[in-house]
Amino acid sequence: MTAPGTGRLDGQVALVTGGGSGIGRAIVDRYVAEGARVGVLERDSGRAAALARDHGDRVTVEIGDVRAPEAHAASVTRTLDVHGRLDAYVANAGVYDYSTRFEELGENRVVEGFAELFETNVLGYMLGASAALPALRDSGGCLIFTISSSGLYAGGGGALYVASKHAVVGLVRQLAHELAPDVRVNGVAPGATLTALGGLAALGAADRRLDAELDGIDRHIPLGFVSDPADHAGLYVLLADPRDSRFMTGAILPSDGGLEVRGAARRPKGAR
Ligand SMILES: NC(=O)c1ccc[n+]([C@@H]2O[C@H](COP(=O)([O-])OP(=O)(O)OC[C@H]3O[C@@H](n4cnc5c(N)ncnc54)[C@H](O)[C@@H]3O)[C@@H](O)[C@H]2O)c1
């Protein structure tokens, strides 16, 4: 833990959606370690309780669903009431389609799957950004969006998930364009990460968790391992820290073990 007064985010306040688990939880832990106070919007009450237990009054949690506008209004209001300002808003809560192939979806499941996944992964980000913007304009703060390597490449999810993350890339770029020079907007694009990332209730997959299904994925990653949530957290510190990223907006930082450089050649026999 960083000593008080020496963190990179001393005096700053952040709000993280889905901060109870996985990448969001690692961001909350790291932000607190860097001196920030943090609001969280999270739908799972057990994970919310764990945050309160582990971080005391440095973290405030609003229990709610990112698909509901009123949940965002409540979490921003609570963060401002308790912590007095908002400098960094991290839209992060998401769900996965477990690579369900497009042809397997059929018309009904496309409609239901699209609603659940896009309302969480895209609408949830838009609603959060909208609720946070007045406070971010006041502070000269920033928006940070968790994207995915599926925002840049095909094959890491199905059509629903890959399309949703490509949509978030567009959202980063358009909001960066519209909000400059007042609010910086950037994204982080993690690759495979050991988390409890859940599936879609609409596809009967609400109880699946990704970390149980990543065996063998390391073979497809140039750096040869699957990441932990904490492996990405420093990038969220960088993007929230105006000293180190004040000239960055519209940027998307990959944190994926080198998917860009997998190359066209077959890997030599015996190579991982
Ligand atoms: N795990 C990976 O391999 C991976 C890779 C790239 C990107 N991502 C992205 O990272 C983000 C975080 O996912 P994670 O992997 O840490 O999964 P996770 O399930 O461990 O964490 C997501 C958190 O969001 C919460 N959440 C989900 N839906 C919600 C809703 N509707 N309202 C409020 N809270 C909700 C969950 O309760 C959970 O605590 C997602 O946007 C995901 O797409 C994950």
mmCIF file of C-alpha atoms and ligand atoms in Angstrom:
data_model
loop_
_atom_site.group_PDB
_atom_site.id
_atom_site.type_symbol
_atom_site.label_atom_id
_atom_site.label_comp_id
_atom_site.label_asym_id
_atom_site.label_seq_id
_atom_site.Cartn_x
_atom_site.Cartn_y
_atom_site.Cartn_z
ATOM 1 C CA MET A 1 0.000 0.000 0.000
ATOM 2 C CA THR A 2 1.315 3.442 -0.948
ATOM 3 C CA ALA A 3 1.888 5.755 2.035
ATOM 4 C CA PRO A 4 -0.659 8.591 2.292
ATOM 5 C CA GLY A 5 0.509 11.675 0.422
ATOM 6 C CA THR A 6 2.764 9.826 -2.025
ATOM 7 C CA GLY A 7 0.298 8.234 -4.445
ATOM 8 C CA ARG A 8 -0.052 9.216 -8.112
ATOM 9 C CA LEU A 9 -3.766 9.891 -7.593
ATOM 10 C CA ASP A 10 -3.655 11.697 -4.244
ATOM 11 C CA GLY A 11 -6.705 13.915 -3.779
ATOM 12 C CA GLN A 12 -8.469 12.489 -6.834
ATOM 13 C CA VAL A 13 -11.872 10.818 -6.913
ATOM 14 C CA ALA A 14 -12.833 8.076 -9.374
ATOM 15 C CA LEU A 15 -16.012 6.145 -10.081
ATOM 16 C CA VAL A 16 -15.751 2.567 -11.410
ATOM 17 C CA THR A 17 -18.659 0.470 -12.711
ATOM 18 C CA GLY A 18 -18.449 -3.255 -12.057
ATOM 19 C CA GLY A 19 -15.812 -2.508 -9.420
ATOM 20 C CA GLY A 20 -16.697 -5.556 -7.331
ATOM 21 C CA SER A 21 -14.861 -8.180 -9.375
ATOM 22 C CA GLY A 22 -12.120 -8.862 -11.895
ATOM 23 C CA ILE A 23 -10.633 -5.923 -13.789
ATOM 24 C CA GLY A 24 -12.908 -3.384 -12.053
ATOM 25 C CA ARG A 25 -11.897 -4.632 -8.613
ATOM 26 C CA ALA A 26 -8.202 -4.456 -9.566
ATOM 27 C CA ILE A 27 -8.714 -0.843 -10.714
ATOM 28 C CA VAL A 28 -10.415 0.062 -7.412
ATOM 29 C CA ASP A 29 -7.646 -1.586 -5.357
ATOM 30 C CA ARG A 30 -4.905 0.152 -7.342
ATOM 31 C CA TYR A 31 -6.619 3.550 -7.318
ATOM 32 C CA VAL A 32 -6.961 3.358 -3.534
ATOM 33 C CA ALA A 33 -3.306 2.321 -3.260
ATOM 34 C CA GLU A 34 -2.407 5.396 -5.338
ATOM 35 C CA GLY A 35 -4.271 7.716 -2.946
ATOM 36 C CA ALA A 36 -7.657 8.096 -4.666
ATOM 37 C CA ARG A 37 -11.109 7.799 -3.153
ATOM 38 C CA VAL A 38 -13.467 5.716 -5.247
ATOM 39 C CA GLY A 39 -17.192 5.338 -5.879
ATOM 40 C CA VAL A 40 -18.401 2.039 -7.326
ATOM 41 C CA LEU A 41 -21.589 1.031 -9.144
ATOM 42 C CA GLU A 42 -22.025 -2.738 -8.833
ATOM 43 C CA ARG A 43 -25.049 -5.007 -9.059
ATOM 44 C CA ASP A 44 -23.753 -7.844 -6.867
ATOM 45 C CA SER A 45 -24.390 -7.086 -3.186
ATOM 46 C CA GLY A 46 -21.864 -9.658 -1.906
ATOM 47 C CA ARG A 47 -19.080 -8.060 -3.949
ATOM 48 C CA ALA A 48 -20.228 -4.624 -2.773
ATOM 49 C CA ALA A 49 -19.980 -5.771 0.857
ATOM 50 C CA ALA A 50 -16.448 -7.093 0.271
ATOM 51 C CA LEU A 51 -15.372 -3.701 -1.092
ATOM 52 C CA ALA A 52 -16.738 -1.911 1.960
ATOM 53 C CA ARG A 53 -15.034 -4.417 4.267
ATOM 54 C CA ASP A 54 -11.647 -4.172 2.516
ATOM 55 C CA HIS A 55 -11.504 -0.413 1.880
ATOM 56 C CA GLY A 56 -13.591 1.264 4.595
ATOM 57 C CA ASP A 57 -14.498 4.866 3.900
ATOM 58 C CA ARG A 58 -12.128 5.304 0.945
ATOM 59 C CA VAL A 59 -14.658 3.433 -1.228
ATOM 60 C CA THR A 60 -18.423 4.001 -1.438
ATOM 61 C CA VAL A 61 -20.607 1.514 -3.263
ATOM 62 C CA GLU A 62 -23.969 2.020 -4.902
ATOM 63 C CA ILE A 63 -25.770 -1.225 -5.678
ATOM 64 C CA GLY A 64 -27.503 -1.026 -9.035
ATOM 65 C CA ASP A 65 -27.630 -2.125 -12.649
ATOM 66 C CA VAL A 66 -25.729 -0.183 -15.327
ATOM 67 C CA ARG A 67 -28.665 -0.659 -17.719
ATOM 68 C CA ALA A 68 -30.771 1.670 -15.546
ATOM 69 C CA PRO A 69 -30.273 5.459 -15.896
ATOM 70 C CA GLU A 70 -31.339 6.020 -12.271
ATOM 71 C CA ALA A 71 -28.527 3.755 -11.020
ATOM 72 C CA HIS A 72 -25.968 6.043 -12.663
ATOM 73 C CA ALA A 73 -27.625 9.174 -11.309
ATOM 74 C CA ALA A 74 -27.552 7.639 -7.809
ATOM 75 C CA SER A 75 -23.912 6.527 -7.997
ATOM 76 C CA VAL A 76 -22.658 9.880 -9.298
ATOM 77 C CA THR A 77 -24.698 11.767 -6.700
ATOM 78 C CA ARG A 78 -23.426 9.524 -3.909
ATOM 79 C CA THR A 79 -19.824 9.852 -5.055
ATOM 80 C CA LEU A 80 -20.108 13.652 -5.144
ATOM 81 C CA ASP A 81 -21.942 13.803 -1.788
ATOM 82 C CA VAL A 82 -19.372 11.632 -0.007
ATOM 83 C CA HIS A 83 -16.131 12.519 -1.804
ATOM 84 C CA GLY A 84 -16.886 16.030 -3.075
ATOM 85 C CA ARG A 85 -15.681 15.775 -6.693
ATOM 86 C CA LEU A 86 -15.185 13.402 -9.623
ATOM 87 C CA ASP A 87 -11.971 13.270 -11.665
ATOM 88 C CA ALA A 88 -12.064 9.921 -13.477
ATOM 89 C CA TYR A 89 -15.068 7.895 -14.583
ATOM 90 C CA VAL A 90 -14.272 4.287 -15.519
ATOM 91 C CA ALA A 91 -17.022 2.494 -17.486
ATOM 92 C CA ASN A 92 -16.164 -1.163 -17.066
ATOM 93 C CA ALA A 93 -19.092 -3.464 -16.120
ATOM 94 C CA GLY A 94 -19.679 -5.944 -18.903
ATOM 95 C CA VAL A 95 -20.939 -9.375 -19.920
ATOM 96 C CA TYR A 96 -19.735 -11.908 -22.502
ATOM 97 C CA ASP A 97 -21.422 -14.012 -25.172
ATOM 98 C CA TYR A 98 -19.106 -17.008 -24.762
ATOM 99 C CA SER A 99 -18.277 -16.904 -28.473
ATOM 100 C CA THR A 100 -21.750 -18.046 -29.489
ATOM 101 C CA ARG A 101 -21.592 -18.314 -33.261
ATOM 102 C CA PHE A 102 -23.891 -16.016 -35.198
ATOM 103 C CA GLU A 103 -25.717 -18.807 -37.033
ATOM 104 C CA GLU A 104 -26.442 -20.564 -33.748
ATOM 105 C CA LEU A 105 -28.214 -17.539 -32.334
ATOM 106 C CA GLY A 106 -31.270 -17.581 -34.579
ATOM 107 C CA GLU A 107 -33.600 -14.627 -34.784
ATOM 108 C CA ASN A 108 -35.147 -14.737 -31.292
ATOM 109 C CA ARG A 109 -31.867 -15.192 -29.484
ATOM 110 C CA VAL A 110 -30.273 -12.385 -31.528
ATOM 111 C CA VAL A 111 -33.009 -10.031 -30.331
ATOM 112 C CA GLU A 112 -32.778 -11.075 -26.680
ATOM 113 C CA GLY A 113 -28.993 -11.473 -26.626
ATOM 114 C CA PHE A 114 -28.493 -8.112 -28.322
ATOM 115 C CA ALA A 115 -30.734 -6.365 -25.803
ATOM 116 C CA GLU A 116 -28.952 -7.819 -22.769
ATOM 117 C CA LEU A 117 -25.410 -7.506 -24.088
ATOM 118 C CA PHE A 118 -25.628 -4.117 -25.803
ATOM 119 C CA GLU A 119 -27.640 -2.585 -22.957
ATOM 120 C CA THR A 120 -24.869 -3.629 -20.555
ATOM 121 C CA ASN A 121 -21.710 -3.196 -22.652
ATOM 122 C CA VAL A 122 -22.682 -0.132 -24.718
ATOM 123 C CA LEU A 123 -25.771 1.608 -23.326
ATOM 124 C CA GLY A 124 -24.379 1.176 -19.791
ATOM 125 C CA TYR A 125 -21.224 3.060 -20.840
ATOM 126 C CA MET A 126 -23.236 5.831 -22.512
ATOM 127 C CA LEU A 127 -25.537 6.282 -19.530
ATOM 128 C CA GLY A 128 -22.581 6.409 -17.158
ATOM 129 C CA ALA A 129 -20.717 8.939 -19.289
ATOM 130 C CA SER A 130 -23.840 11.076 -19.510
ATOM 131 C CA ALA A 131 -24.383 11.056 -15.743
ATOM 132 C CA ALA A 132 -20.720 11.768 -14.973
ATOM 133 C CA LEU A 133 -20.063 14.505 -17.530
ATOM 134 C CA PRO A 134 -21.193 17.605 -15.607
ATOM 135 C CA ALA A 135 -18.895 16.680 -12.702
ATOM 136 C CA LEU A 136 -16.036 15.820 -15.081
ATOM 137 C CA ARG A 137 -16.406 19.186 -16.794
ATOM 138 C CA ASP A 138 -16.164 20.848 -13.367
ATOM 139 C CA SER A 139 -12.960 18.999 -12.522
ATOM 140 C CA GLY A 140 -11.394 18.899 -16.014
ATOM 141 C CA GLY A 141 -11.461 15.137 -15.585
ATOM 142 C CA CYS A 142 -11.542 12.120 -17.862
ATOM 143 C CA LEU A 143 -13.553 9.164 -19.087
ATOM 144 C CA ILE A 144 -11.855 5.757 -19.325
ATOM 145 C CA PHE A 145 -13.612 2.839 -21.025
ATOM 146 C CA THR A 146 -12.741 -0.830 -20.637
ATOM 147 C CA ILE A 147 -12.846 -2.194 -24.168
ATOM 148 C CA SER A 148 -11.299 -5.587 -25.052
ATOM 149 C CA SER A 149 -9.078 -7.078 -27.701
ATOM 150 C CA SER A 150 -12.521 -7.875 -29.180
ATOM 151 C CA GLY A 151 -12.815 -4.150 -29.924
ATOM 152 C CA LEU A 152 -9.844 -4.539 -32.275
ATOM 153 C CA TYR A 153 -9.928 -8.130 -33.585
ATOM 154 C CA ALA A 154 -12.410 -10.865 -34.504
ATOM 155 C CA GLY A 155 -12.398 -14.297 -32.898
ATOM 156 C CA GLY A 156 -12.201 -13.502 -29.183
ATOM 157 C CA GLY A 157 -15.968 -13.589 -28.790
ATOM 158 C CA GLY A 158 -19.097 -14.035 -30.859
ATOM 159 C CA ALA A 159 -20.794 -11.451 -33.092
ATOM 160 C CA LEU A 160 -22.694 -9.851 -30.201
ATOM 161 C CA TYR A 161 -19.647 -9.298 -27.978
ATOM 162 C CA VAL A 162 -17.228 -8.318 -30.768
ATOM 163 C CA ALA A 163 -19.769 -5.860 -32.213
ATOM 164 C CA SER A 164 -20.376 -4.358 -28.751
ATOM 165 C CA LYS A 165 -16.673 -3.781 -28.121
ATOM 166 C CA HIS A 166 -16.158 -2.311 -31.610
ATOM 167 C CA ALA A 167 -19.044 0.029 -30.723
ATOM 168 C CA VAL A 168 -17.158 1.132 -27.610
ATOM 169 C CA VAL A 169 -14.114 1.954 -29.765
ATOM 170 C CA GLY A 170 -16.403 4.259 -31.761
ATOM 171 C CA LEU A 171 -17.743 5.746 -28.557
ATOM 172 C CA VAL A 172 -14.232 6.551 -27.286
ATOM 173 C CA ARG A 173 -13.357 8.257 -30.560
ATOM 174 C CA GLN A 174 -16.592 10.233 -30.923
ATOM 175 C CA LEU A 175 -16.645 11.403 -27.290
ATOM 176 C CA ALA A 176 -12.944 12.308 -27.428
ATOM 177 C CA HIS A 177 -13.749 14.384 -30.532
ATOM 178 C CA GLU A 178 -16.791 16.083 -28.989
ATOM 179 C CA LEU A 179 -15.421 16.690 -25.501
ATOM 180 C CA ALA A 180 -11.955 18.029 -26.319
ATOM 181 C CA PRO A 181 -10.414 20.128 -24.918
ATOM 182 C CA ASP A 182 -12.414 19.843 -21.677
ATOM 183 C CA VAL A 183 -12.617 16.123 -20.902
ATOM 184 C CA ARG A 184 -10.140 13.486 -22.073
ATOM 185 C CA VAL A 185 -11.603 10.168 -23.269
ATOM 186 C CA ASN A 186 -9.465 7.029 -23.607
ATOM 187 C CA GLY A 187 -9.816 3.251 -23.510
ATOM 188 C CA VAL A 188 -7.971 0.148 -22.344
ATOM 189 C CA ALA A 189 -8.267 -3.016 -24.444
ATOM 190 C CA PRO A 190 -7.386 -6.049 -22.305
ATOM 191 C CA GLY A 191 -6.924 -9.498 -23.759
ATOM 192 C CA ALA A 192 -7.734 -12.787 -22.019
ATOM 193 C CA THR A 193 -7.909 -12.190 -18.267
ATOM 194 C CA LEU A 194 -8.641 -14.562 -15.397
ATOM 195 C CA THR A 195 -11.944 -13.160 -14.104
ATOM 196 C CA ALA A 196 -15.473 -14.268 -13.307
ATOM 197 C CA LEU A 197 -16.798 -12.518 -16.467
ATOM 198 C CA GLY A 198 -20.354 -13.794 -16.824
ATOM 199 C CA GLY A 199 -22.486 -14.870 -19.761
ATOM 200 C CA LEU A 200 -25.920 -13.813 -20.935
ATOM 201 C CA ALA A 201 -29.068 -14.883 -19.140
ATOM 202 C CA ALA A 202 -30.768 -14.617 -22.551
ATOM 203 C CA LEU A 203 -28.477 -17.388 -23.826
ATOM 204 C CA GLY A 204 -28.791 -19.494 -20.643
ATOM 205 C CA ALA A 205 -25.208 -18.645 -19.665
ATOM 206 C CA ALA A 206 -25.622 -16.351 -16.651
ATOM 207 C CA ASP A 207 -23.731 -18.774 -14.379
ATOM 208 C CA ARG A 208 -20.678 -19.339 -16.577
ATOM 209 C CA ARG A 209 -17.408 -17.707 -15.522
ATOM 210 C CA LEU A 210 -14.553 -17.079 -17.911
ATOM 211 C CA ASP A 211 -11.650 -18.112 -15.687
ATOM 212 C CA ALA A 212 -12.955 -21.678 -15.698
ATOM 213 C CA GLU A 213 -12.744 -21.798 -19.491
ATOM 214 C CA LEU A 214 -9.381 -20.272 -20.464
ATOM 215 C CA ASP A 215 -7.293 -23.471 -20.445
ATOM 216 C CA GLY A 216 -4.902 -23.560 -23.389
ATOM 217 C CA ILE A 217 -5.507 -19.942 -24.441
ATOM 218 C CA ASP A 218 -1.920 -19.080 -23.483
ATOM 219 C CA ARG A 219 -0.771 -20.928 -26.647
ATOM 220 C CA HIS A 220 -2.336 -18.190 -28.770
ATOM 221 C CA ILE A 221 -0.722 -15.296 -26.874
ATOM 222 C CA PRO A 222 2.787 -14.220 -27.929
ATOM 223 C CA LEU A 223 3.823 -13.467 -24.335
ATOM 224 C CA GLY A 224 2.681 -16.977 -23.393
ATOM 225 C CA PHE A 225 0.371 -16.380 -20.449
ATOM 226 C CA VAL A 226 -3.165 -15.368 -19.565
ATOM 227 C CA SER A 227 -3.273 -12.119 -17.603
ATOM 228 C CA ASP A 228 -4.509 -11.360 -14.112
ATOM 229 C CA PRO A 229 -6.782 -8.332 -13.586
ATOM 230 C CA ALA A 230 -3.977 -6.454 -11.810
ATOM 231 C CA ASP A 231 -1.860 -6.657 -14.989
ATOM 232 C CA HIS A 232 -4.071 -3.956 -16.551
ATOM 233 C CA ALA A 233 -4.589 -1.667 -13.543
ATOM 234 C CA GLY A 234 -1.517 0.514 -14.096
ATOM 235 C CA LEU A 235 -2.880 1.645 -17.478
ATOM 236 C CA TYR A 236 -5.987 2.979 -15.744
ATOM 237 C CA VAL A 237 -3.728 4.874 -13.336
ATOM 238 C CA LEU A 238 -1.796 6.347 -16.264
ATOM 239 C CA LEU A 239 -4.990 7.484 -18.027
ATOM 240 C CA ALA A 240 -6.411 9.008 -14.823
ATOM 241 C CA ASP A 241 -3.173 10.823 -13.987
ATOM 242 C CA PRO A 242 -3.228 14.236 -15.694
ATOM 243 C CA ARG A 243 0.513 14.649 -15.191
ATOM 244 C CA ASP A 244 1.326 11.596 -17.291
ATOM 245 C CA SER A 245 -1.479 11.537 -19.872
ATOM 246 C CA ARG A 246 -2.593 15.124 -20.284
ATOM 247 C CA PHE A 247 -1.804 15.030 -24.037
ATOM 248 C CA MET A 248 -3.772 11.794 -24.604
ATOM 249 C CA THR A 249 -7.350 11.598 -25.817
ATOM 250 C CA GLY A 250 -9.037 9.137 -28.160
ATOM 251 C CA ALA A 251 -6.293 6.608 -27.404
ATOM 252 C CA ILE A 252 -6.879 2.885 -26.967
ATOM 253 C CA LEU A 253 -4.156 1.072 -25.060
ATOM 254 C CA PRO A 254 -3.938 -2.671 -25.773
ATOM 255 C CA SER A 255 -2.955 -4.908 -22.853
ATOM 256 C CA ASP A 256 -3.215 -8.284 -24.531
ATOM 257 C CA GLY A 257 0.092 -10.123 -24.510
ATOM 258 C CA GLY A 258 0.937 -9.046 -28.059
ATOM 259 C CA LEU A 259 -2.032 -10.067 -30.233
ATOM 260 C CA GLU A 260 -0.980 -7.422 -32.781
ATOM 261 C CA VAL A 261 2.290 -9.272 -33.392
ATOM 262 C CA ARG A 262 1.079 -12.874 -33.616
ATOM 263 C CA GLY A 263 2.238 -12.726 -37.228
ATOM 264 C CA ALA A 264 1.232 -14.570 -40.362
ATOM 265 C CA ALA A 265 3.819 -17.381 -40.174
ATOM 266 C CA ARG A 266 3.093 -20.671 -38.425
ATOM 267 C CA ARG A 267 4.855 -20.913 -35.120
ATOM 268 C CA PRO A 268 7.776 -23.377 -35.161
ATOM 269 C CA LYS A 269 7.006 -26.858 -33.819
ATOM 270 C CA GLY A 270 7.591 -26.982 -30.083
ATOM 271 C CA ALA A 271 7.158 -23.225 -29.631
ATOM 272 C CA ARG A 272 4.487 -22.290 -27.130
HETATM 273 N N1 LIG B 1 -11.949 -11.187 -18.563
HETATM 274 C C1 LIG B 1 -11.487 -10.939 -19.782
HETATM 275 O O1 LIG B 1 -10.826 -11.772 -20.415
HETATM 276 C C2 LIG B 1 -11.752 -9.593 -20.427
HETATM 277 C C3 LIG B 1 -10.977 -9.240 -21.535
HETATM 278 C C4 LIG B 1 -11.196 -8.014 -22.146
HETATM 279 C C5 LIG B 1 -12.156 -7.155 -21.657
HETATM 280 N N2 LIG B 1 -12.907 -7.528 -20.578
HETATM 281 C C6 LIG B 1 -13.910 -6.571 -20.121
HETATM 282 O O2 LIG B 1 -13.611 -6.191 -18.797
HETATM 283 C C7 LIG B 1 -14.777 -5.683 -18.181
HETATM 284 C C8 LIG B 1 -14.879 -6.249 -16.779
HETATM 285 O O3 LIG B 1 -15.080 -7.643 -16.875
HETATM 286 P P1 LIG B 1 -14.303 -8.717 -15.968
HETATM 287 O O4 LIG B 1 -13.638 -9.649 -16.916
HETATM 288 O O5 LIG B 1 -13.523 -8.042 -14.926
HETATM 289 O O6 LIG B 1 -15.566 -9.528 -15.386
HETATM 290 P P2 LIG B 1 -16.146 -9.679 -13.886
HETATM 291 O O7 LIG B 1 -17.436 -10.416 -14.058
HETATM 292 O O8 LIG B 1 -15.111 -10.267 -12.993
HETATM 293 O O9 LIG B 1 -16.422 -8.188 -13.443
HETATM 294 C C9 LIG B 1 -17.524 -7.472 -13.963
HETATM 295 C C10 LIG B 1 -18.300 -6.846 -12.813
HETATM 296 O O10 LIG B 1 -19.386 -6.108 -13.398
HETATM 297 C C11 LIG B 1 -20.581 -6.393 -12.670
HETATM 298 N N3 LIG B 1 -21.705 -6.259 -13.581
HETATM 299 C C12 LIG B 1 -21.998 -7.026 -14.674
HETATM 300 N N4 LIG B 1 -23.139 -6.605 -15.231
HETATM 301 C C13 LIG B 1 -23.559 -5.550 -14.497
HETATM 302 C C14 LIG B 1 -24.684 -4.688 -14.582
HETATM 303 N N5 LIG B 1 -25.614 -4.873 -15.541
HETATM 304 N N6 LIG B 1 -24.801 -3.688 -13.680
HETATM 305 C C15 LIG B 1 -23.877 -3.517 -12.693
HETATM 306 N N7 LIG B 1 -22.805 -4.321 -12.552
HETATM 307 C C16 LIG B 1 -22.648 -5.321 -13.448
HETATM 308 C C17 LIG B 1 -20.420 -7.830 -12.188
HETATM 309 O O11 LIG B 1 -21.236 -8.088 -11.043
HETATM 310 C C18 LIG B 1 -18.936 -7.882 -11.861
HETATM 311 O O12 LIG B 1 -18.676 -7.535 -10.525
HETATM 312 C C19 LIG B 1 -15.940 -6.031 -19.115
HETATM 313 O O13 LIG B 1 -16.303 -4.868 -19.850
HETATM 314 C C20 LIG B 1 -15.333 -7.071 -20.036
HETATM 315 O O14 LIG B 1 -15.972 -7.102 -21.295
HETATM 316 C C21 LIG B 1 -12.714 -8.713 -19.937
#
